Amino acid sequence: MNYFLCKKVLDEHGGANADISKIDPAKYNMPKGSDILLKFVKDNYAKFSPAGIKAWNIGLYVYAVCLGYGAEYIDAVNGKNIITQMLYEAQKYYSDWKTYYSDFMLGRQFAGIDAASNNLYQHT
């Protein structure tokens, strides 16, 4: 399920004030159970930056590159180049690390990652 689809659907139905029970997921080709993600985005509507969960996606991309390097599918030079590109991508959407971090954590929750491990990502 796509965050931006959830946001679009909510925006068409009143944004943070949308009544999820009145949204027909079939109209948007959304799978059953989409109401859970719609509710999450609605409940956190004001917490998301305009970039949504791009920080989470960037983090996943970098993680995949690291796995590729560890499995010797990607050499160090190409891995560093790809990760550097992702840093530029992050700078394009985020003016500060606080906003990046917030969207990253919201992305973790949106993806349904076990919240018990969130403390590993807490900053001081």
PDB file of N, CA, C and O in Angstrom, residues 9-68:
ATOM      1  N   VAL A   9      -6.345   9.989  -1.148  1.00  0.00           N
ATOM      2  CA  VAL A   9      -7.726   9.591  -0.838  1.00  0.00           C
ATOM      3  C   VAL A   9      -8.264  10.418   0.329  1.00  0.00           C
ATOM      4  O   VAL A   9      -9.387  10.934   0.277  1.00  0.00           O
ATOM      5  N   LEU A  10      -7.457  10.564   1.364  1.00  0.00           N
ATOM      6  CA  LEU A  10      -7.891  11.376   2.507  1.00  0.00           C
ATOM      7  C   LEU A  10      -8.123  12.822   2.097  1.00  0.00           C
ATOM      8  O   LEU A  10      -9.122  13.439   2.501  1.00  0.00           O
ATOM      9  N   ASP A  11      -7.216  13.368   1.301  1.00  0.00           N
ATOM     10  CA  ASP A  11      -7.363  14.759   0.850  1.00  0.00           C
ATOM     11  C   ASP A  11      -8.667  14.956   0.075  1.00  0.00           C
ATOM     12  O   ASP A  11      -9.327  15.981   0.209  1.00  0.00           O
ATOM     13  N   GLU A  12      -9.040  13.959  -0.722  1.00  0.00           N
ATOM     14  CA  GLU A  12     -10.294  14.042  -1.484  1.00  0.00           C
ATOM     15  C   GLU A  12     -11.529  13.944  -0.597  1.00  0.00           C
ATOM     16  O   GLU A  12     -12.629  14.265  -1.028  1.00  0.00           O
ATOM     17  N   HIS A  13     -11.327  13.489   0.651  1.00  0.00           N
ATOM     18  CA  HIS A  13     -12.456  13.312   1.563  1.00  0.00           C
ATOM     19  C   HIS A  13     -12.347  14.166   2.822  1.00  0.00           C
ATOM     20  O   HIS A  13     -12.940  13.827   3.855  1.00  0.00           O
ATOM     21  N   GLY A  14     -11.586  15.235   2.749  1.00  0.00           N
ATOM     22  CA  GLY A  14     -11.533  16.149   3.885  1.00  0.00           C
ATOM     23  C   GLY A  14     -10.248  16.143   4.678  1.00  0.00           C
ATOM     24  O   GLY A  14     -10.180  16.733   5.755  1.00  0.00           O
ATOM     25  N   GLY A  15      -9.214  15.432   4.193  1.00  0.00           N
ATOM     26  CA  GLY A  15      -7.921  15.431   4.872  1.00  0.00           C
ATOM     27  C   GLY A  15      -8.000  14.842   6.270  1.00  0.00           C
ATOM     28  O   GLY A  15      -8.523  13.754   6.477  1.00  0.00           O
ATOM     29  N   ALA A  16      -7.534  15.612   7.235  1.00  0.00           N
ATOM     30  CA  ALA A  16      -7.526  15.140   8.631  1.00  0.00           C
ATOM     31  C   ALA A  16      -8.933  14.966   9.175  1.00  0.00           C
ATOM     32  O   ALA A  16      -9.135  14.288  10.184  1.00  0.00           O
ATOM     33  N   ASN A  17      -9.920  15.547   8.494  1.00  0.00           N
ATOM     34  CA  ASN A  17     -11.318  15.437   8.933  1.00  0.00           C
ATOM     35  C   ASN A  17     -12.102  14.391   8.149  1.00  0.00           C
ATOM     36  O   ASN A  17     -13.321  14.298   8.301  1.00  0.00           O
ATOM     37  N   ALA A  18     -11.432  13.619   7.318  1.00  0.00           N
ATOM     38  CA  ALA A  18     -12.113  12.621   6.488  1.00  0.00           C
ATOM     39  C   ALA A  18     -12.808  11.578   7.363  1.00  0.00           C
ATOM     40  O   ALA A  18     -12.311  11.195   8.412  1.00  0.00           O
ATOM     41  N   ASP A  19     -13.960  11.140   6.889  1.00  0.00           N
ATOM     42  CA  ASP A  19     -14.684  10.050   7.549  1.00  0.00           C
ATOM     43  C   ASP A  19     -14.320   8.766   6.801  1.00  0.00           C
ATOM     44  O   ASP A  19     -14.828   8.505   5.710  1.00  0.00           O
ATOM     45  N   ILE A  20     -13.435   7.994   7.376  1.00  0.00           N
ATOM     46  CA  ILE A  20     -12.906   6.797   6.719  1.00  0.00           C
ATOM     47  C   ILE A  20     -14.013   5.795   6.392  1.00  0.00           C
ATOM     48  O   ILE A  20     -13.953   5.104   5.386  1.00  0.00           O
ATOM     49  N   SER A  21     -15.039   5.759   7.220  1.00  0.00           N
ATOM     50  CA  SER A  21     -16.132   4.802   6.982  1.00  0.00           C
ATOM     51  C   SER A  21     -16.895   5.114   5.691  1.00  0.00           C
ATOM     52  O   SER A  21     -17.587   4.255   5.166  1.00  0.00           O
ATOM     53  N   LYS A  22     -16.753   6.325   5.168  1.00  0.00           N
ATOM     54  CA  LYS A  22     -17.446   6.710   3.939  1.00  0.00           C
ATOM     55  C   LYS A  22     -16.568   6.577   2.694  1.00  0.00           C
ATOM     56  O   LYS A  22     -16.992   6.912   1.603  1.00  0.00           O
ATOM     57  N   ILE A  23     -15.350   6.079   2.868  1.00  0.00           N
ATOM     58  CA  ILE A  23     -14.439   5.917   1.735  1.00  0.00           C
ATOM     59  C   ILE A  23     -14.595   4.506   1.170  1.00  0.00           C
ATOM     60  O   ILE A  23     -14.557   3.525   1.907  1.00  0.00           O
ATOM     61  N   ASP A  24     -14.776   4.430  -0.147  1.00  0.00           N
ATOM     62  CA  ASP A  24     -14.894   3.139  -0.832  1.00  0.00           C
ATOM     63  C   ASP A  24     -13.514   2.751  -1.378  1.00  0.00           C
ATOM     64  O   ASP A  24     -13.082   3.291  -2.403  1.00  0.00           O
ATOM     65  N   PRO A  25     -12.820   1.835  -0.705  1.00  0.00           N
ATOM     66  CA  PRO A  25     -11.468   1.452  -1.154  1.00  0.00           C
ATOM     67  C   PRO A  25     -11.442   0.914  -2.587  1.00  0.00           C
ATOM     68  O   PRO A  25     -10.468   1.121  -3.302  1.00  0.00           O
ATOM     69  N   ALA A  26     -12.495   0.249  -3.023  1.00  0.00           N
ATOM     70  CA  ALA A  26     -12.544  -0.316  -4.371  1.00  0.00           C
ATOM     71  C   ALA A  26     -12.447   0.784  -5.432  1.00  0.00           C
ATOM     72  O   ALA A  26     -11.858   0.571  -6.497  1.00  0.00           O
ATOM     73  N   LYS A  27     -12.999   1.942  -5.145  1.00  0.00           N
ATOM     74  CA  LYS A  27     -12.954   3.072  -6.079  1.00  0.00           C
ATOM     75  C   LYS A  27     -11.505   3.462  -6.390  1.00  0.00           C
ATOM     76  O   LYS A  27     -11.201   3.956  -7.472  1.00  0.00           O
ATOM     77  N   TYR A  28     -10.605   3.226  -5.446  1.00  0.00           N
ATOM     78  CA  TYR A  28      -9.203   3.609  -5.597  1.00  0.00           C
ATOM     79  C   TYR A  28      -8.283   2.393  -5.794  1.00  0.00           C
ATOM     80  O   TYR A  28      -7.072   2.515  -5.709  1.00  0.00           O
ATOM     81  N   ASN A  29      -8.887   1.235  -6.051  1.00  0.00           N
ATOM     82  CA  ASN A  29      -8.132  -0.013  -6.195  1.00  0.00           C
ATOM     83  C   ASN A  29      -7.270  -0.301  -4.973  1.00  0.00           C
ATOM     84  O   ASN A  29      -6.136  -0.782  -5.090  1.00  0.00           O
ATOM     85  N   MET A  30      -7.802  -0.010  -3.812  1.00  0.00           N
ATOM     86  CA  MET A  30      -7.101  -0.266  -2.561  1.00  0.00           C
ATOM     87  C   MET A  30      -7.517  -1.636  -2.036  1.00  0.00           C
ATOM     88  O   MET A  30      -8.684  -2.002  -2.115  1.00  0.00           O
ATOM     89  N   PRO A  31      -6.575  -2.386  -1.505  1.00  0.00           N
ATOM     90  CA  PRO A  31      -6.915  -3.723  -1.004  1.00  0.00           C
ATOM     91  C   PRO A  31      -7.730  -3.663   0.286  1.00  0.00           C
ATOM     92  O   PRO A  31      -7.775  -2.627   0.959  1.00  0.00           O
ATOM     93  N   LYS A  32      -8.365  -4.795   0.616  1.00  0.00           N
ATOM     94  CA  LYS A  32      -9.067  -4.887   1.896  1.00  0.00           C
ATOM     95  C   LYS A  32      -8.079  -4.592   3.012  1.00  0.00           C
ATOM     96  O   LYS A  32      -6.906  -4.942   2.928  1.00  0.00           O
ATOM     97  N   GLY A  33      -8.562  -3.986   4.055  1.00  0.00           N
ATOM     98  CA  GLY A  33      -7.704  -3.637   5.183  1.00  0.00           C
ATOM     99  C   GLY A  33      -7.050  -2.281   5.042  1.00  0.00           C
ATOM    100  O   GLY A  33      -6.321  -1.847   5.931  1.00  0.00           O
ATOM    101  N   SER A  34      -7.298  -1.605   3.928  1.00  0.00           N
ATOM    102  CA  SER A  34      -6.703  -0.282   3.705  1.00  0.00           C
ATOM    103  C   SER A  34      -7.165   0.736   4.729  1.00  0.00           C
ATOM    104  O   SER A  34      -6.481   1.737   4.959  1.00  0.00           O
ATOM    105  N   ASP A  35      -8.307   0.478   5.335  1.00  0.00           N
ATOM    106  CA  ASP A  35      -8.822   1.421   6.327  1.00  0.00           C
ATOM    107  C   ASP A  35      -7.847   1.590   7.496  1.00  0.00           C
ATOM    108  O   ASP A  35      -7.769   2.660   8.094  1.00  0.00           O
ATOM    109  N   ILE A  36      -7.059   0.565   7.791  1.00  0.00           N
ATOM    110  CA  ILE A  36      -6.078   0.654   8.883  1.00  0.00           C
ATOM    111  C   ILE A  36      -5.012   1.688   8.540  1.00  0.00           C
ATOM    112  O   ILE A  36      -4.658   2.534   9.366  1.00  0.00           O
ATOM    113  N   LEU A  37      -4.510   1.632   7.298  1.00  0.00           N
ATOM    114  CA  LEU A  37      -3.493   2.589   6.883  1.00  0.00           C
ATOM    115  C   LEU A  37      -4.087   3.983   6.702  1.00  0.00           C
ATOM    116  O   LEU A  37      -3.443   4.980   7.042  1.00  0.00           O
ATOM    117  N   LEU A  38      -5.294   4.047   6.191  1.00  0.00           N
ATOM    118  CA  LEU A  38      -5.965   5.348   6.076  1.00  0.00           C
ATOM    119  C   LEU A  38      -6.121   5.990   7.450  1.00  0.00           C
ATOM    120  O   LEU A  38      -5.863   7.182   7.632  1.00  0.00           O
ATOM    121  N   LYS A  39      -6.498   5.184   8.431  1.00  0.00           N
ATOM    122  CA  LYS A  39      -6.653   5.695   9.794  1.00  0.00           C
ATOM    123  C   LYS A  39      -5.314   6.179  10.343  1.00  0.00           C
ATOM    124  O   LYS A  39      -5.235   7.227  10.970  1.00  0.00           O
ATOM    125  N   PHE A  40      -4.244   5.410  10.106  1.00  0.00           N
ATOM    126  CA  PHE A  40      -2.928   5.815  10.587  1.00  0.00           C
ATOM    127  C   PHE A  40      -2.518   7.165   9.987  1.00  0.00           C
ATOM    128  O   PHE A  40      -2.061   8.059  10.696  1.00  0.00           O
ATOM    129  N   VAL A  41      -2.682   7.297   8.673  1.00  0.00           N
ATOM    130  CA  VAL A  41      -2.308   8.556   8.017  1.00  0.00           C
ATOM    131  C   VAL A  41      -3.199   9.688   8.521  1.00  0.00           C
ATOM    132  O   VAL A  41      -2.711  10.781   8.813  1.00  0.00           O
ATOM    133  N   LYS A  42      -4.482   9.425   8.684  1.00  0.00           N
ATOM    134  CA  LYS A  42      -5.395  10.451   9.204  1.00  0.00           C
ATOM    135  C   LYS A  42      -5.005  10.858  10.622  1.00  0.00           C
ATOM    136  O   LYS A  42      -4.923  12.054  10.927  1.00  0.00           O
ATOM    137  N   ASP A  43      -4.737   9.891  11.483  1.00  0.00           N
ATOM    138  CA  ASP A  43      -4.385  10.177  12.880  1.00  0.00           C
ATOM    139  C   ASP A  43      -3.080  10.954  13.000  1.00  0.00           C
ATOM    140  O   ASP A  43      -2.860  11.651  13.989  1.00  0.00           O
ATOM    141  N   ASN A  44      -2.208  10.808  12.020  1.00  0.00           N
ATOM    142  CA  ASN A  44      -0.899  11.476  12.048  1.00  0.00           C
ATOM    143  C   ASN A  44      -0.768  12.527  10.955  1.00  0.00           C
ATOM    144  O   ASN A  44       0.340  12.962  10.632  1.00  0.00           O
ATOM    145  N   TYR A  45      -1.877  12.934  10.410  1.00  0.00           N
ATOM    146  CA  TYR A  45      -1.932  13.816   9.236  1.00  0.00           C
ATOM    147  C   TYR A  45      -1.013  15.031   9.370  1.00  0.00           C
ATOM    148  O   TYR A  45      -0.240  15.342   8.470  1.00  0.00           O
ATOM    149  N   ALA A  46      -1.065  15.700  10.482  1.00  0.00           N
ATOM    150  CA  ALA A  46      -0.295  16.929  10.673  1.00  0.00           C
ATOM    151  C   ALA A  46       1.175  16.659  10.993  1.00  0.00           C
ATOM    152  O   ALA A  46       2.003  17.572  10.933  1.00  0.00           O
ATOM    153  N   LYS A  47       1.516  15.426  11.309  1.00  0.00           N
ATOM    154  CA  LYS A  47       2.902  15.090  11.663  1.00  0.00           C
ATOM    155  C   LYS A  47       3.782  14.846  10.443  1.00  0.00           C
ATOM    156  O   LYS A  47       4.999  14.983  10.515  1.00  0.00           O
ATOM    157  N   PHE A  48       3.167  14.454   9.316  1.00  0.00           N
ATOM    158  CA  PHE A  48       3.929  14.177   8.110  1.00  0.00           C
ATOM    159  C   PHE A  48       4.398  15.474   7.462  1.00  0.00           C
ATOM    160  O   PHE A  48       3.639  16.436   7.387  1.00  0.00           O
ATOM    161  N   SER A  49       5.631  15.480   6.986  1.00  0.00           N
ATOM    162  CA  SER A  49       6.095  16.605   6.179  1.00  0.00           C
ATOM    163  C   SER A  49       5.503  16.430   4.774  1.00  0.00           C
ATOM    164  O   SER A  49       4.940  15.366   4.463  1.00  0.00           O
ATOM    165  N   PRO A  50       5.641  17.425   3.891  1.00  0.00           N
ATOM    166  CA  PRO A  50       5.155  17.242   2.516  1.00  0.00           C
ATOM    167  C   PRO A  50       5.805  16.052   1.796  1.00  0.00           C
ATOM    168  O   PRO A  50       5.244  15.526   0.848  1.00  0.00           O
ATOM    169  N   ALA A  51       6.963  15.606   2.274  1.00  0.00           N
ATOM    170  CA  ALA A  51       7.647  14.473   1.648  1.00  0.00           C
ATOM    171  C   ALA A  51       7.041  13.129   2.061  1.00  0.00           C
ATOM    172  O   ALA A  51       7.410  12.091   1.513  1.00  0.00           O
ATOM    173  N   GLY A  52       6.124  13.145   3.014  1.00  0.00           N
ATOM    174  CA  GLY A  52       5.491  11.894   3.440  1.00  0.00           C
ATOM    175  C   GLY A  52       6.475  10.963   4.107  1.00  0.00           C
ATOM    176  O   GLY A  52       7.123  11.342   5.072  1.00  0.00           O
ATOM    177  N   ILE A  53       6.599   9.751   3.568  1.00  0.00           N
ATOM    178  CA  ILE A  53       7.500   8.770   4.181  1.00  0.00           C
ATOM    179  C   ILE A  53       8.737   8.519   3.312  1.00  0.00           C
ATOM    180  O   ILE A  53       9.361   7.468   3.386  1.00  0.00           O
ATOM    181  N   LYS A  54       9.121   9.518   2.523  1.00  0.00           N
ATOM    182  CA  LYS A  54      10.306   9.356   1.680  1.00  0.00           C
ATOM    183  C   LYS A  54      11.544   9.019   2.503  1.00  0.00           C
ATOM    184  O   LYS A  54      12.410   8.276   2.047  1.00  0.00           O
ATOM    185  N   ALA A  55      11.657   9.562   3.706  1.00  0.00           N
ATOM    186  CA  ALA A  55      12.816   9.260   4.556  1.00  0.00           C
ATOM    187  C   ALA A  55      12.895   7.757   4.829  1.00  0.00           C
ATOM    188  O   ALA A  55      13.984   7.168   4.806  1.00  0.00           O
ATOM    189  N   TRP A  56      11.760   7.145   5.088  1.00  0.00           N
ATOM    190  CA  TRP A  56      11.726   5.696   5.315  1.00  0.00           C
ATOM    191  C   TRP A  56      12.169   4.958   4.057  1.00  0.00           C
ATOM    192  O   TRP A  56      12.977   4.038   4.100  1.00  0.00           O
ATOM    193  N   ASN A  57      11.664   5.391   2.905  1.00  0.00           N
ATOM    194  CA  ASN A  57      12.015   4.745   1.649  1.00  0.00           C
ATOM    195  C   ASN A  57      13.498   4.911   1.333  1.00  0.00           C
ATOM    196  O   ASN A  57      14.149   3.981   0.848  1.00  0.00           O
ATOM    197  N   ILE A  58      14.043   6.087   1.605  1.00  0.00           N
ATOM    198  CA  ILE A  58      15.473   6.320   1.398  1.00  0.00           C
ATOM    199  C   ILE A  58      16.277   5.391   2.308  1.00  0.00           C
ATOM    200  O   ILE A  58      17.252   4.780   1.878  1.00  0.00           O
ATOM    201  N   GLY A  59      15.861   5.287   3.555  1.00  0.00           N
ATOM    202  CA  GLY A  59      16.541   4.393   4.489  1.00  0.00           C
ATOM    203  C   GLY A  59      16.519   2.950   4.019  1.00  0.00           C
ATOM    204  O   GLY A  59      17.524   2.231   4.110  1.00  0.00           O
ATOM    205  N   LEU A  60      15.378   2.508   3.501  1.00  0.00           N
ATOM    206  CA  LEU A  60      15.274   1.136   2.981  1.00  0.00           C
ATOM    207  C   LEU A  60      16.201   0.932   1.787  1.00  0.00           C
ATOM    208  O   LEU A  60      16.832  -0.120   1.648  1.00  0.00           O
ATOM    209  N   TYR A  61      16.268   1.936   0.943  1.00  0.00           N
ATOM    210  CA  TYR A  61      17.119   1.853  -0.246  1.00  0.00           C
ATOM    211  C   TYR A  61      18.584   1.699   0.164  1.00  0.00           C
ATOM    212  O   TYR A  61      19.307   0.848  -0.351  1.00  0.00           O
ATOM    213  N   VAL A  62      19.019   2.527   1.112  1.00  0.00           N
ATOM    214  CA  VAL A  62      20.399   2.458   1.596  1.00  0.00           C
ATOM    215  C   VAL A  62      20.661   1.091   2.240  1.00  0.00           C
ATOM    216  O   VAL A  62      21.714   0.480   2.028  1.00  0.00           O
ATOM    217  N   TYR A  63      19.704   0.611   2.999  1.00  0.00           N
ATOM    218  CA  TYR A  63      19.831  -0.713   3.629  1.00  0.00           C
ATOM    219  C   TYR A  63      19.999  -1.799   2.561  1.00  0.00           C
ATOM    220  O   TYR A  63      20.841  -2.693   2.688  1.00  0.00           O
ATOM    221  N   ALA A  64      19.199  -1.718   1.501  1.00  0.00           N
ATOM    222  CA  ALA A  64      19.294  -2.712   0.424  1.00  0.00           C
ATOM    223  C   ALA A  64      20.661  -2.650  -0.258  1.00  0.00           C
ATOM    224  O   ALA A  64      21.231  -3.691  -0.605  1.00  0.00           O
ATOM    225  N   VAL A  65      21.188  -1.443  -0.435  1.00  0.00           N
ATOM    226  CA  VAL A  65      22.523  -1.299  -1.020  1.00  0.00           C
ATOM    227  C   VAL A  65      23.569  -1.954  -0.116  1.00  0.00           C
ATOM    228  O   VAL A  65      24.464  -2.660  -0.582  1.00  0.00           O
ATOM    229  N   CYS A  66      23.443  -1.730   1.183  1.00  0.00           N
ATOM    230  CA  CYS A  66      24.379  -2.348   2.134  1.00  0.00           C
ATOM    231  C   CYS A  66      24.287  -3.866   2.097  1.00  0.00           C
ATOM    232  O   CYS A  66      25.316  -4.555   2.147  1.00  0.00           O
ATOM    233  N   LEU A  67      23.083  -4.389   1.992  1.00  0.00           N
ATOM    234  CA  LEU A  67      22.925  -5.843   1.865  1.00  0.00           C
ATOM    235  C   LEU A  67      23.568  -6.340   0.579  1.00  0.00           C
ATOM    236  O   LEU A  67      24.226  -7.383   0.563  1.00  0.00           O
ATOM    237  N   GLY A  68      23.380  -5.587  -0.510  1.00  0.00           N
ATOM    238  CA  GLY A  68      23.989  -5.948  -1.785  1.00  0.00           C
ATOM    239  C   GLY A  68      25.504  -5.945  -1.709  1.00  0.00           C
ATOM    240  O   GLY A  68      26.174  -6.825  -2.266  1.00  0.00           O
TER     241      GLY A  68
END
